[in-house]
XYZ file of C-alpha atoms in Angstrom:
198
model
C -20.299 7.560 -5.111
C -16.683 8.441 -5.904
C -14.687 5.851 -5.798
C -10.002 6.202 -5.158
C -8.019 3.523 -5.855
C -4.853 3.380 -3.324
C -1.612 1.206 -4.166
C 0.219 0.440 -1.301
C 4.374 0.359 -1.088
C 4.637 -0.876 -4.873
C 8.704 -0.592 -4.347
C 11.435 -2.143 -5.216
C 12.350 -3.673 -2.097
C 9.497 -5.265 -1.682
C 9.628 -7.195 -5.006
C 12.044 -9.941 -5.882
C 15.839 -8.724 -5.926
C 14.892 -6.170 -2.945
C 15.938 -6.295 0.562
C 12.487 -7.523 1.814
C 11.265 -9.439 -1.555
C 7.601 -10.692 -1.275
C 7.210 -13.571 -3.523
C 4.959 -12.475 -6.686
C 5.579 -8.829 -5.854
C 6.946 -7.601 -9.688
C 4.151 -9.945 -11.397
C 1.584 -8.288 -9.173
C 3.058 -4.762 -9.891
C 2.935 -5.567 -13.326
C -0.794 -6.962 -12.817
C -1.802 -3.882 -10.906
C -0.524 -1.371 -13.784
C -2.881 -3.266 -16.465
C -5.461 -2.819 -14.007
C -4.901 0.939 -13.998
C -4.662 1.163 -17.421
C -7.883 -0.835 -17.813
C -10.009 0.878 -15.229
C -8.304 4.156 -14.050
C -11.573 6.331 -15.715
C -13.429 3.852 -13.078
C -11.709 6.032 -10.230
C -12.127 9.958 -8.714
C -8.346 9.806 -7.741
C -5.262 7.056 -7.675
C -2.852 7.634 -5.062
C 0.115 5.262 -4.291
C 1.802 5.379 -0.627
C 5.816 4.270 -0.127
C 7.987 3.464 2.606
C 9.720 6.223 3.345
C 12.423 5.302 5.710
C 15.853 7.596 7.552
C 16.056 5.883 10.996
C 12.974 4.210 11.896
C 13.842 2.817 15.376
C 13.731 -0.612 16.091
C 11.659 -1.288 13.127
C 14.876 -1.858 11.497
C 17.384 -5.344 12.842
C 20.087 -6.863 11.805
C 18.598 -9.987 13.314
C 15.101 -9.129 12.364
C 12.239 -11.219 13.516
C 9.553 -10.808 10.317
C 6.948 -9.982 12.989
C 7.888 -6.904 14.215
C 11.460 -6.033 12.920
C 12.408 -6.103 9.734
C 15.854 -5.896 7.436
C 16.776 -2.302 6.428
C 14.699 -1.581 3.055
C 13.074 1.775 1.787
C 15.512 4.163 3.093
C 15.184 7.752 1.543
C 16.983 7.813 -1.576
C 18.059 4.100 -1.890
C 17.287 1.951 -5.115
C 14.779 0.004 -3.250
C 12.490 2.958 -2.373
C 11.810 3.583 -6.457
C 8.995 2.240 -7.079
C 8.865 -0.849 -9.177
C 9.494 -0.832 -13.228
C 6.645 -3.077 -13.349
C 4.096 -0.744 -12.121
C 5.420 2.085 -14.345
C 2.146 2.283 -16.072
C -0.210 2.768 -13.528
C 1.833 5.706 -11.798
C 1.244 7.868 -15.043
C -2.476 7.689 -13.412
C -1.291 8.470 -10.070
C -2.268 12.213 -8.594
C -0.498 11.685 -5.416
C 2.193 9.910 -3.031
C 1.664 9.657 0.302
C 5.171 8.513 2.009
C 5.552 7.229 5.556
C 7.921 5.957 8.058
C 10.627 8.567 8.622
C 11.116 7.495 11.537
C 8.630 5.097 12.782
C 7.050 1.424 11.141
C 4.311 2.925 9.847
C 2.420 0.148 7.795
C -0.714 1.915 7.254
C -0.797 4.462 3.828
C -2.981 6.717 6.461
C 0.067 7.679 8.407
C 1.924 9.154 5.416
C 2.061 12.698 3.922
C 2.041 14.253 0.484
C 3.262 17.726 0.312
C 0.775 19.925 -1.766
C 0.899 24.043 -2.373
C 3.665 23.862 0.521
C 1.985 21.964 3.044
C 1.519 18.649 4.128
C -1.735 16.822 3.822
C -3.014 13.259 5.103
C -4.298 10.392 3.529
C -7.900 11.025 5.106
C -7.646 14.827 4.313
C -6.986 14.452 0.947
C -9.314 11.727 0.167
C -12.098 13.815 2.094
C -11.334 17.235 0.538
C -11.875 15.326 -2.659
C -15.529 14.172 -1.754
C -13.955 10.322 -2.106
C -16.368 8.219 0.038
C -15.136 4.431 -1.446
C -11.535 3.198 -1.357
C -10.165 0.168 -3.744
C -6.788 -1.013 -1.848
C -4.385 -3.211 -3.865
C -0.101 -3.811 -3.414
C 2.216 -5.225 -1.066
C 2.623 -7.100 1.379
C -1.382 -8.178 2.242
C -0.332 -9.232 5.622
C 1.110 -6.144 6.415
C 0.924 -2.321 4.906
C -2.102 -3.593 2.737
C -4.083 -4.950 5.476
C -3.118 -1.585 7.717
C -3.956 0.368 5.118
C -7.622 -1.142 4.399
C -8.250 -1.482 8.177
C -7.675 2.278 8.714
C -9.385 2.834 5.619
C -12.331 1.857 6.951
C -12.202 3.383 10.580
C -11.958 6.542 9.000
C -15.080 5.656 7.646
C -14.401 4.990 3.812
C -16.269 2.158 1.773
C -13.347 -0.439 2.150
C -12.944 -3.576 -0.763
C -9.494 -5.192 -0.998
C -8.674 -6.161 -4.284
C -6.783 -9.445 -3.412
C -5.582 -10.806 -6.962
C -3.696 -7.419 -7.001
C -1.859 -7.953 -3.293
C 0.735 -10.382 -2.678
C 1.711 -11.548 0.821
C 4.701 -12.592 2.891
C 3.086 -15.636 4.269
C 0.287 -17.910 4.201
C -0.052 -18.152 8.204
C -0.131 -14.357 8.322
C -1.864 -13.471 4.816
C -4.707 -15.764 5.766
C -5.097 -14.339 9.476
C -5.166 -10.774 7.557
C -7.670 -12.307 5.002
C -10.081 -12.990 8.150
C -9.327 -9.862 10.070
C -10.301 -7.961 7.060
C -13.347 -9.955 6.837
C -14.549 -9.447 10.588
C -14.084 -5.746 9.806
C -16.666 -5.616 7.517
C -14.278 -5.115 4.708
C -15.015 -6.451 0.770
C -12.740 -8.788 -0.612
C -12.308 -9.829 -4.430
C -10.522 -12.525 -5.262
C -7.175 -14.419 -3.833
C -4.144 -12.508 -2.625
C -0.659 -13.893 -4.566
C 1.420 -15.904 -1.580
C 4.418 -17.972 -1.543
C 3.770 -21.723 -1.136
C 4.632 -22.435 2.992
């Protein structure tokens, strides 16, 4: 079966120094391009997705709530949407970028575009139009655009495994109740996602 590996929002902003700094995010970047470098002849395709961000709505607070609104990060253009030094490795494997959120939340990598021979194609599209039938998701945050990502992964019918050593999450409340919705979705999971002590 062909096999894509998909690493979610490895950006700036998400690691330590950004605007919305997941604890552990540079070491896993840094993990996730020996990985790549490692493996990447394992894998059909490699495709990373990104925040993508001009005026998303109310995702966006200046008293944010970490549940549903968030401090300004990603914008288009902006430092913090660069994807992370760390990970510079694994992106030299990396056929596409699928960016999302113009102007909406959008956790999952399956509501972002990549632009190819002038138009736009989806996540599901381009996996399918590549014969892709398993999906390997790794990156930041588990709790959030990881766990999106794999969970729409899989209702779009791909062979789902998480690989958690190579995810780091916000929280251990909401990186465990990920962990188990993940689960109940019939969803693999390899090892233990990277999470900041409570």
């Amino acid at each position: 079966m062909s096999r894509a590996l998909i690493l979610v929002d490895v950006q700036n902003d998400f690691c330590e120094g950004g605007s919305l700094a997941v604890a552990g995010g540079a070491d896993v970047a840094a993990k996730i391009s020996a990985y790549v470098e490692d493996h990447h002849e394992e894998y059909s395709a490699i495709v990373a997705t990104a925040d993508w961000h001009d005026d998303p709505g109310a995702h966006f607070s200046a008293h944010p709530d970490f549940v549903d609104t968030w401090p300004t990060h990603c914008r288009i253009g902006s430092d913090g949407a660069l994807f992370h030094p760390a990970a510079e490795k694994a992106f030299e494997h990396v056929e596409a970028i699928f960016r999302k959120g113009h102007h909406s939340a959008a956790y999952s990598g399956f509501e972002g575009f990549t632009v190819e021979a002038d138009h736009r194609a989806s996540l599901a599209d381009w996996l399918r139009d590549r014969a892709i039938e398993q999906v390997d998701v790794v990156g930041i945050a588990t709790d959030h655009c990881v766990r999106a990502t794999a969970l729409d992964s899989a209702e779009e019918g791909f062979e789902t495994t998480v690989l958690l050593d190579l995810t780091a999450g916000v929280a251990r409340e909401t990186t465990d109740r990920a962990v188990a919705e993940l689960r109940a979705a019939q969803i693999e999971l390899r090892g233990t996602p990277v999470v900041a002590p409570a």
